[in-house]
Amino acid sequence: MGTKPVIVRTYHGTQGSATAAFRRDAENLAKQGYVPMSEVWAPGSWGCGAFIVALVLCLILIGFLVFIYMLIVKPGGVLTVTYQHQGGPSAS
């Protein structure tokens, strides 16, 4: 008995857009016999560099606007889905 093929896909963006892309992809992969085995959502975050740039820009007052923007607008996250092959193509 061999191991079943596994595919790992990542979908970037907001949770809504990543989920929509996942659903489209899952439908296509189901036709090939793959089913999702696990899903993990990792929300996006601003990196250290963005905060340093905003801090430096505070010296010329525009950094306060950058900080406000960073508080209001959240960066996109990543949805990671693991698919496993369950057999032949589905009948649908």
Steps between C-alpha positions, in 0.01 A plus 500: 500500500652828392440840645228714352614812312469823697471855364549812712361827361513852638249776427598861575277800566214586729324212669205535262705506180727215616196289591341568160820394321518188720141401414565534125822300527344232725225445245753445221720273713197295612449403135849348516428311823654742753325609819609769748647342814592814697469876477698764689434875487790727599396866520735751345712734706717799438870425515751675721625699202162668449497624858858629473413690182194649670712597802759671280224678309361631830791744496332674206146447639380276217589195710193560716284450191695182420442369855127574471490322163678198651248486783199520270609292199599142574728321253374184332562163659572153370267201486694173477307188397629143483328272248533122494416268214208273592462295185386546145313799362161565654183411311359856503 
